[in-house]
Amino acid sequence: MEMPTPDAAILSRKSKIVERLRAALPQAAVIHDEAELRAYECDALTAYRCPPLAVVLPASTAEVATVLKICHAEGVPVVPRGSGTSLAGGALPTADSVILGVSRLNRVLEVDYDNRFIRVQSGRTNLSVTGAVEQDDFFYAPDPSSQLACAIAGNIAMNSGGAHCLKYGVTTNNLLGVTMVSMAGEVMEIGGAHLDAAGYDLLGVICGSEGQLGVVTEATLRILRKPEGARPVLIGFDSNEVAGACVSDIIKAGVLPVAIEFMDRPCIEATEAFAKAGYPMCEALLIVEVEGSPAEIDEQLGLITQIARRHNPVELREAQSEDEAKRIWLGRKSAFGAMGNINDYMCLDGTIPVSSLPYVLKRIGEMSKDYGLDVANVFHAGDGNMHPLILFDANKPGDLELCEAFGADILKLCVEVGGCLTGEHGVGIEKRDLMTTQFAPEDLEAQMRVKDVFDPSWLLNPAKVFPLAVSRARRERDIAA
Ligand SMILES: Cc1cc2nc3c(=O)[nH]c(=O)nc-3n(C[C@H](O)[C@H](O)[C@H](O)COP(=O)(O)OP(=O)(O)OC[C@H]3O[C@@H](n4cnc5c(N)ncnc54)[C@H](O)[C@@H]3O)c2cc1C
């Protein structure tokens, strides 16, 4: 993966830049020691690493604005960082950039049950947003599997989803407003504690913009009343394709479960060894969850099991207690960790029309044989958001490159069947060079013009989202003009 050559002029001014940052923030909020910088050299896409020039950890919107003004004046790139769990390399620094981490911005600012919103600082973790309101029977719906660690800032930047987003939507459907600081240090309020804002839908532009347009410091989030009850059912099949066909039929029937999750045999085996969730050993497993009153749950599960029976399941097991339901979800939420426990892997994130699931799963199996690399599948099947995990050996020369080529072919297949390159993990560096597969030059140009407006000097989160060759050619064209 190509990264831009660091700006030698910036590197040579490191001590002056660090001095300016240290003069503006408390000492402990500026990290510049080589050994300590190592902790920030990558995110969860650990195959790519590069220590930054420095790290700053501001504790207020005003401090964020100060840092950005300094970096803007010095012409230093800035990489916003939440908890560093991005699987797309979104928070990967360049050697000449300053990482701006928001982990100290972690307070709850306001809870309003009457109007159903919570206002938090952006470094607060996803799970602790629900933690702040669950005693009053409310919750925040988007639930990435990384929710114990990932920050609301990263969720907004990547428009993150999770298992329960089939019913409740992803981050953009649950975000009401943000406070954001531009690269030049201007503080902007976008959206608010109301349903819709006058003027352009800038909130829609910010959500999913991958730290390219500004640094989000506060967020107003929709909170919902907890449902009366919920119950998952485990459905086992003897092939991936049949499980995929069952998902397609459930969606076609118009039933709306809160979640339909898919795991194949390699994932079931790894998860069972790791989390002891009581999963049946079969080729493919669906976890389908419905919620509502006991009567609503019975009715929906009745329909779902009726559809599943047409596909000859090898196992059909409804959770009999809250404890069992928790264990089922613990298994699913541990799946990535369980796979990481036994192998290096690259986690992909393409989205496809649900009706293409059987075909795409079959093709992935065939490609896996062609490339000689194993694949494990665990994903949000209800909305067609696939996460093939390609297993490789990071210590074997050539394996990473082979894995990248295989991953690119899977994502191209997603686009070919009418889907897209990312469902929830974002583009980052991982899918940057594939953007031309999905978008025509005019489409990419329109997106880059939005970046021009918010960050004219292109200093925020460099080398992400747009293919390097495309953004470089554009810059050369502008200079020539
Ligand atoms: C085990 C595991 C499971 C996962 N499961 C899911 C899942 O189910 N669903 C899902 O959607 N994702 C999942 N992810 C991916 C990841 O957790 C999400 O992308 C998450 O939203 C990243 O949040 P973060 O705080 O760690 O952000 P980071 O990794 O720190 O950054 C992510 C992006 O956000 C930008 N950013 C960070 N802070 C700001 C800010 N203040 N202002 C502007 N931009 C900012 C960064 O520049 C970067 O581009 C998973 C990751 C792991 C490791």
Tab-separated table of C-alpha atoms in Angstrom, residues 83-423:
chain	number	residue	atom	x	y	z
A	83	SER	CA	-10.086	4.791	19.997
A	84	GLY	CA	-8.074	3.509	17.031
A	85	THR	CA	-10.323	0.509	16.260
A	86	SER	CA	-10.738	1.326	12.559
A	87	LEU	CA	-10.412	-1.760	10.390
A	88	ALA	CA	-9.846	0.354	7.263
A	89	GLY	CA	-6.691	2.172	8.416
A	90	GLY	CA	-8.726	5.375	8.882
A	91	ALA	CA	-6.625	6.519	11.847
A	92	LEU	CA	-3.235	5.488	10.394
A	93	PRO	CA	-0.837	8.453	10.641
A	94	THR	CA	1.773	9.650	8.170
A	95	ALA	CA	5.284	10.391	9.478
A	96	ASP	CA	4.769	14.159	9.082
A	97	SER	CA	1.321	14.323	10.747
A	98	VAL	CA	0.047	15.109	14.229
A	99	ILE	CA	-2.493	12.702	15.682
A	100	LEU	CA	-5.317	14.547	17.434
A	101	GLY	CA	-6.837	12.027	19.861
A	102	VAL	CA	-10.196	12.770	21.479
A	103	SER	CA	-10.043	10.129	24.241
A	104	ARG	CA	-10.031	12.823	26.992
A	105	LEU	CA	-13.241	14.329	25.612
A	106	ASN	CA	-15.424	11.717	27.264
A	107	ARG	CA	-18.125	13.465	29.314
A	108	VAL	CA	-21.918	13.293	29.118
A	109	LEU	CA	-23.081	16.903	28.675
A	110	GLU	CA	-26.886	16.576	28.739
A	111	VAL	CA	-29.603	13.924	28.895
A	112	ASP	CA	-33.136	14.860	27.821
A	113	TYR	CA	-35.614	11.987	28.106
A	114	ASP	CA	-38.625	14.148	27.159
A	115	ASN	CA	-37.063	14.899	23.794
A	116	ARG	CA	-35.137	11.628	23.617
A	117	PHE	CA	-31.576	12.775	23.112
A	118	ILE	CA	-28.220	12.686	24.833
A	119	ARG	CA	-25.355	15.130	24.207
A	120	VAL	CA	-21.860	13.746	24.749
A	121	GLN	CA	-18.278	14.672	24.055
A	122	SER	CA	-17.082	12.721	21.028
A	123	GLY	CA	-14.398	10.623	22.749
A	124	ARG	CA	-17.013	8.828	24.853
A	125	THR	CA	-17.194	5.133	24.020
A	126	ASN	CA	-20.262	3.788	22.217
A	127	LEU	CA	-21.263	1.358	24.991
A	128	SER	CA	-20.959	3.977	27.721
A	129	VAL	CA	-23.552	6.143	25.937
A	130	THR	CA	-26.121	3.406	26.581
A	131	GLY	CA	-24.507	2.993	30.005
A	132	ALA	CA	-25.490	6.573	30.845
A	133	VAL	CA	-29.219	6.033	30.183
A	134	GLU	CA	-29.968	2.328	30.632
A	135	GLN	CA	-30.979	2.723	34.288
A	136	ASP	CA	-33.950	4.696	32.938
A	137	ASP	CA	-34.765	2.061	30.302
A	138	PHE	CA	-33.280	3.929	27.338
A	139	PHE	CA	-30.514	2.921	24.928
A	140	TYR	CA	-28.424	4.188	22.002
A	141	ALA	CA	-29.118	1.858	19.063
A	142	PRO	CA	-25.992	1.585	16.822
A	143	ASP	CA	-23.986	-1.276	18.317
A	144	PRO	CA	-20.682	-2.036	16.558
A	145	SER	CA	-19.081	-5.233	17.866
A	146	SER	CA	-16.228	-2.982	19.022
A	147	GLN	CA	-18.646	-0.912	21.138
A	148	LEU	CA	-16.775	-1.468	24.398
A	149	ALA	CA	-13.782	0.409	22.954
A	150	CYS	CA	-14.760	2.516	19.942
A	151	ALA	CA	-15.629	6.185	20.361
A	152	ILE	CA	-18.672	8.086	19.116
A	153	ALA	CA	-16.191	10.263	17.140
A	154	GLY	CA	-15.032	7.248	15.119
A	155	ASN	CA	-18.629	5.987	14.763
A	156	ILE	CA	-19.658	9.324	13.222
A	157	ALA	CA	-16.600	9.476	10.957
A	158	MET	CA	-17.206	5.936	9.645
A	159	ASN	CA	-21.020	5.992	9.849
A	160	SER	CA	-20.694	2.799	11.860
A	161	GLY	CA	-23.305	0.094	12.124
A	162	GLY	CA	-23.792	-3.072	14.123
A	163	ALA	CA	-25.900	-6.173	14.551
A	164	HIS	CA	-29.079	-4.304	15.500
A	165	CYS	CA	-28.899	-1.743	12.681
A	166	LEU	CA	-31.205	-3.830	10.475
A	167	LYS	CA	-34.113	-2.328	12.397
A	168	TYR	CA	-32.671	0.883	13.879
A	169	GLY	CA	-30.387	2.091	11.096
A	170	VAL	CA	-26.718	3.031	11.317
A	171	THR	CA	-25.083	6.078	12.958
A	172	THR	CA	-26.458	8.592	10.461
A	173	ASN	CA	-30.015	7.541	11.370
A	174	ASN	CA	-29.352	8.160	15.067
A	175	LEU	CA	-27.279	11.350	14.933
A	176	LEU	CA	-28.981	14.710	15.467
A	177	GLY	CA	-26.130	17.201	15.640
A	178	VAL	CA	-22.402	17.774	16.079
A	179	THR	CA	-19.959	20.417	17.202
A	180	MET	CA	-17.081	20.341	14.738
A	181	VAL	CA	-13.827	22.267	14.452
A	182	SER	CA	-12.453	23.020	10.983
A	183	MET	CA	-8.765	22.662	10.089
A	184	ALA	CA	-8.504	26.459	10.398
A	185	GLY	CA	-9.815	26.259	13.980
A	186	GLU	CA	-13.366	27.575	13.440
A	187	VAL	CA	-15.995	25.976	15.711
A	188	MET	CA	-19.219	25.023	13.875
A	189	GLU	CA	-22.596	23.772	15.133
A	190	ILE	CA	-24.230	21.429	12.632
A	191	GLY	CA	-27.736	20.030	13.219
A	192	GLY	CA	-29.030	20.052	16.804
A	193	ALA	CA	-31.493	18.469	19.195
A	194	HIS	CA	-34.284	18.635	16.629
A	195	LEU	CA	-35.349	16.271	13.864
A	196	ASP	CA	-34.339	18.318	10.834
A	197	ALA	CA	-32.255	21.456	10.337
A	198	ALA	CA	-32.850	24.327	7.960
A	199	GLY	CA	-30.470	24.751	5.032
A	200	TYR	CA	-28.215	22.115	3.499
A	201	ASP	CA	-28.053	18.700	5.191
A	202	LEU	CA	-24.457	19.224	6.294
A	203	LEU	CA	-24.871	16.627	9.041
A	204	GLY	CA	-25.384	14.046	6.285
A	205	VAL	CA	-22.119	15.197	4.706
A	206	ILE	CA	-20.170	15.081	7.980
A	207	CYS	CA	-21.414	11.624	9.022
A	208	GLY	CA	-19.209	9.164	7.131
A	209	SER	CA	-16.638	11.771	6.061
A	210	GLU	CA	-13.783	9.818	7.710
A	211	GLY	CA	-12.097	12.715	9.529
A	212	GLN	CA	-11.573	14.537	6.227
A	213	LEU	CA	-13.719	17.613	6.823
A	214	GLY	CA	-13.273	18.599	10.485
A	215	VAL	CA	-12.737	17.302	14.021
A	216	VAL	CA	-15.980	16.403	15.795
A	217	THR	CA	-15.840	17.281	19.504
A	218	GLU	CA	-19.466	16.876	20.653
A	219	ALA	CA	-22.479	14.924	19.399
A	220	THR	CA	-26.210	14.951	20.027
A	221	LEU	CA	-27.561	11.417	19.676
A	222	ARG	CA	-31.065	9.998	19.524
A	223	ILE	CA	-31.881	7.627	22.396
A	224	LEU	CA	-34.718	5.092	22.338
A	225	ARG	CA	-36.894	3.332	24.901
A	226	LYS	CA	-35.778	-0.240	25.523
A	227	PRO	CA	-38.166	-2.748	23.934
A	228	GLU	CA	-40.391	-4.788	26.237
A	229	GLY	CA	-38.426	-7.927	25.403
A	230	ALA	CA	-36.199	-9.593	22.798
A	231	ARG	CA	-35.404	-13.187	21.889
A	232	PRO	CA	-32.815	-14.661	19.491
A	233	VAL	CA	-33.107	-17.948	17.645
A	234	LEU	CA	-30.148	-19.984	16.354
A	235	ILE	CA	-30.672	-21.632	12.978
A	236	GLY	CA	-27.995	-24.032	11.670
A	237	PHE	CA	-27.579	-25.115	8.023
A	238	ASP	CA	-25.401	-27.545	6.152
A	239	SER	CA	-24.120	-24.975	3.657
A	240	ASN	CA	-23.375	-21.233	3.411
A	241	GLU	CA	-25.494	-20.906	0.285
A	242	VAL	CA	-28.635	-22.368	1.942
A	243	ALA	CA	-28.203	-20.049	4.940
A	244	GLY	CA	-27.875	-17.119	2.503
A	245	ALA	CA	-31.063	-18.184	0.713
A	246	CYS	CA	-32.921	-18.347	4.048
A	247	VAL	CA	-31.867	-14.744	4.868
A	248	SER	CA	-33.094	-13.592	1.481
A	249	ASP	CA	-36.478	-15.307	2.053
A	250	ILE	CA	-36.922	-13.776	5.540
A	251	ILE	CA	-36.339	-10.262	4.157
A	252	LYS	CA	-38.571	-10.971	1.119
A	253	ALA	CA	-41.413	-12.054	3.438
A	254	GLY	CA	-41.472	-8.552	4.956
A	255	VAL	CA	-40.646	-9.657	8.539
A	256	LEU	CA	-38.312	-7.146	10.203
A	257	PRO	CA	-36.112	-8.790	12.833
A	258	VAL	CA	-33.789	-6.462	14.786
A	259	ALA	CA	-30.829	-8.523	13.634
A	260	ILE	CA	-29.887	-11.351	11.283
A	261	GLU	CA	-26.273	-12.369	11.811
A	262	PHE	CA	-24.355	-15.011	9.856
A	263	MET	CA	-21.373	-17.163	10.849
A	264	ASP	CA	-19.728	-19.971	8.882
A	265	ARG	CA	-17.989	-23.080	10.210
A	266	PRO	CA	-14.459	-21.632	10.706
A	267	CYS	CA	-16.005	-18.787	12.703
A	268	ILE	CA	-18.338	-21.032	14.697
A	269	GLU	CA	-15.419	-23.286	15.681
A	270	ALA	CA	-13.119	-20.402	16.677
A	271	THR	CA	-15.869	-18.611	18.606
A	272	GLU	CA	-16.984	-21.734	20.425
A	273	ALA	CA	-13.428	-22.431	21.577
A	274	PHE	CA	-13.065	-18.785	22.714
A	275	ALA	CA	-16.466	-17.775	24.153
A	276	LYS	CA	-18.241	-21.124	24.808
A	277	ALA	CA	-21.531	-19.718	23.546
A	278	GLY	CA	-23.138	-23.145	23.049
A	279	TYR	CA	-23.290	-22.865	19.244
A	280	PRO	CA	-24.133	-26.007	17.264
A	281	MET	CA	-21.323	-27.312	15.036
A	282	CYS	CA	-22.635	-26.907	11.489
A	283	GLU	CA	-21.571	-25.327	8.197
A	284	ALA	CA	-23.449	-22.034	8.681
A	285	LEU	CA	-25.353	-20.414	11.500
A	286	LEU	CA	-27.881	-17.585	11.598
A	287	ILE	CA	-28.703	-15.632	14.746
A	288	VAL	CA	-32.065	-13.995	14.175
A	289	GLU	CA	-33.405	-11.714	16.911
A	290	VAL	CA	-36.877	-10.197	17.201
A	291	GLU	CA	-38.255	-7.898	19.845
A	292	GLY	CA	-41.505	-6.508	21.224
A	293	SER	CA	-44.196	-7.838	23.575
A	294	PRO	CA	-44.231	-11.621	24.281
A	295	ALA	CA	-47.109	-12.021	21.782
A	296	GLU	CA	-45.260	-10.037	19.073
A	297	ILE	CA	-42.088	-12.059	19.656
A	298	ASP	CA	-43.987	-15.371	19.370
A	299	GLU	CA	-45.709	-14.269	16.176
A	300	GLN	CA	-42.528	-13.047	14.446
A	301	LEU	CA	-40.478	-16.075	15.514
A	302	GLY	CA	-43.309	-18.310	14.293
A	303	LEU	CA	-43.028	-16.788	10.809
A	304	ILE	CA	-39.227	-16.907	10.794
A	305	THR	CA	-39.008	-20.550	11.870
A	306	GLN	CA	-41.644	-21.448	9.269
A	307	ILE	CA	-39.450	-19.874	6.542
A	308	ALA	CA	-36.304	-21.499	7.974
A	309	ARG	CA	-37.904	-24.986	7.957
A	310	ARG	CA	-38.335	-24.738	4.176
A	311	HIS	CA	-34.508	-24.723	3.978
A	312	ASN	CA	-34.082	-27.927	6.021
A	313	PRO	CA	-32.126	-26.507	8.976
A	314	VAL	CA	-29.912	-28.892	10.922
A	315	GLU	CA	-30.632	-26.943	14.130
A	316	LEU	CA	-33.390	-24.571	15.230
A	317	ARG	CA	-33.076	-23.347	18.806
A	318	GLU	CA	-34.865	-20.418	20.460
A	319	ALA	CA	-33.149	-18.870	23.510
A	320	GLN	CA	-35.039	-20.086	26.588
A	321	SER	CA	-33.770	-17.485	29.043
A	322	GLU	CA	-32.171	-14.053	29.192
A	323	ASP	CA	-28.932	-15.762	30.167
A	324	GLU	CA	-28.952	-17.954	27.088
A	325	ALA	CA	-29.742	-14.938	24.875
A	326	LYS	CA	-26.767	-13.056	26.377
A	327	ARG	CA	-24.475	-16.034	25.743
A	328	ILE	CA	-25.577	-16.194	22.097
A	329	TRP	CA	-24.695	-12.499	21.613
A	330	LEU	CA	-21.463	-12.777	23.574
A	331	GLY	CA	-20.397	-15.420	21.043
A	332	ARG	CA	-21.203	-13.244	18.041
A	333	LYS	CA	-19.579	-10.146	19.544
A	334	SER	CA	-16.422	-12.168	20.341
A	335	ALA	CA	-16.138	-13.617	16.830
A	336	PHE	CA	-13.509	-11.167	15.489
A	337	GLY	CA	-11.417	-11.498	18.649
A	338	ALA	CA	-11.742	-15.286	18.499
A	339	MET	CA	-10.498	-15.371	14.892
A	340	GLY	CA	-7.623	-13.023	15.783
A	341	ASN	CA	-6.682	-15.452	18.542
A	342	ILE	CA	-5.841	-18.171	16.027
A	343	ASN	CA	-4.751	-16.352	12.856
A	344	ASP	CA	-3.741	-13.066	11.210
A	345	TYR	CA	-6.695	-11.868	9.189
A	346	MET	CA	-7.879	-9.018	7.036
A	347	CYS	CA	-11.515	-8.115	7.617
A	348	LEU	CA	-13.384	-6.901	4.532
A	349	ASP	CA	-16.601	-4.902	4.557
A	350	GLY	CA	-18.597	-4.947	1.328
A	351	THR	CA	-22.352	-4.604	1.012
A	352	ILE	CA	-24.493	-6.489	-1.489
A	353	PRO	CA	-28.198	-6.848	-2.277
A	354	VAL	CA	-29.492	-9.544	0.103
A	355	SER	CA	-30.769	-11.661	-2.799
A	356	SER	CA	-27.149	-12.036	-4.042
A	357	LEU	CA	-25.948	-13.642	-0.787
A	358	PRO	CA	-25.993	-17.286	-2.014
A	359	TYR	CA	-24.098	-16.393	-5.230
A	360	VAL	CA	-21.509	-14.175	-3.535
A	361	LEU	CA	-20.841	-16.720	-0.764
A	362	LYS	CA	-20.323	-19.417	-3.398
A	363	ARG	CA	-17.930	-17.199	-5.408
A	364	ILE	CA	-15.936	-16.309	-2.265
A	365	GLY	CA	-15.523	-20.048	-1.590
A	366	GLU	CA	-14.247	-20.581	-5.143
A	367	MET	CA	-11.871	-17.607	-5.004
A	368	SER	CA	-10.536	-18.856	-1.666
A	369	LYS	CA	-9.434	-22.067	-3.412
A	370	ASP	CA	-7.924	-20.117	-6.341
A	371	TYR	CA	-5.888	-17.858	-4.029
A	372	GLY	CA	-4.987	-20.648	-1.597
A	373	LEU	CA	-6.079	-18.505	1.380
A	374	ASP	CA	-8.832	-19.551	3.795
A	375	VAL	CA	-11.798	-17.299	4.488
A	376	ALA	CA	-14.112	-17.122	7.494
A	377	ASN	CA	-17.435	-15.307	7.169
A	378	VAL	CA	-19.174	-13.460	10.000
A	379	PHE	CA	-21.484	-10.620	9.089
A	380	HIS	CA	-24.701	-8.620	9.292
A	381	ALA	CA	-26.668	-10.715	6.800
A	382	GLY	CA	-30.000	-8.919	7.105
A	383	ASP	CA	-28.686	-5.814	5.371
A	384	GLY	CA	-26.226	-7.637	3.115
A	385	ASN	CA	-23.197	-6.202	4.926
A	386	MET	CA	-20.511	-8.872	4.452
A	387	HIS	CA	-17.322	-9.282	6.483
A	388	PRO	CA	-15.186	-11.999	4.885
A	389	LEU	CA	-12.094	-12.482	7.068
A	390	ILE	CA	-9.197	-13.538	4.850
A	391	LEU	CA	-6.714	-15.575	6.874
A	392	PHE	CA	-3.034	-15.041	6.100
A	393	ASP	CA	0.394	-15.280	7.695
A	394	ALA	CA	1.851	-11.819	8.328
A	395	ASN	CA	5.323	-13.382	8.670
A	396	LYS	CA	5.209	-15.182	5.327
A	397	PRO	CA	6.694	-13.042	2.522
A	398	GLY	CA	4.075	-12.275	-0.151
A	399	ASP	CA	1.061	-13.400	1.915
A	400	LEU	CA	-0.125	-9.842	2.712
A	401	GLU	CA	0.018	-8.838	-0.973
A	402	LEU	CA	-1.875	-12.018	-1.939
A	403	CYS	CA	-4.453	-11.244	0.733
A	404	GLU	CA	-4.834	-7.653	-0.576
A	405	ALA	CA	-5.391	-8.909	-4.139
A	406	PHE	CA	-7.979	-11.447	-2.942
A	407	GLY	CA	-9.712	-8.762	-0.861
A	408	ALA	CA	-9.826	-6.412	-3.858
A	409	ASP	CA	-11.434	-9.146	-5.973
A	410	ILE	CA	-14.126	-9.762	-3.329
A	411	LEU	CA	-14.940	-6.040	-3.100
A	412	LYS	CA	-15.078	-5.764	-6.909
A	413	LEU	CA	-17.524	-8.690	-6.858
A	414	CYS	CA	-19.696	-6.764	-4.351
A	415	VAL	CA	-19.804	-3.777	-6.733
A	416	GLU	CA	-20.452	-6.080	-9.725
A	417	VAL	CA	-23.618	-7.541	-8.139
A	418	GLY	CA	-24.972	-4.045	-7.405
A	419	GLY	CA	-23.512	-3.479	-3.937
A	420	CYS	CA	-20.776	-1.173	-2.671
A	421	LEU	CA	-17.234	-1.137	-1.287
A	422	THR	CA	-18.135	-0.531	2.339
A	423	GLY	CA	-21.069	-1.110	4.636
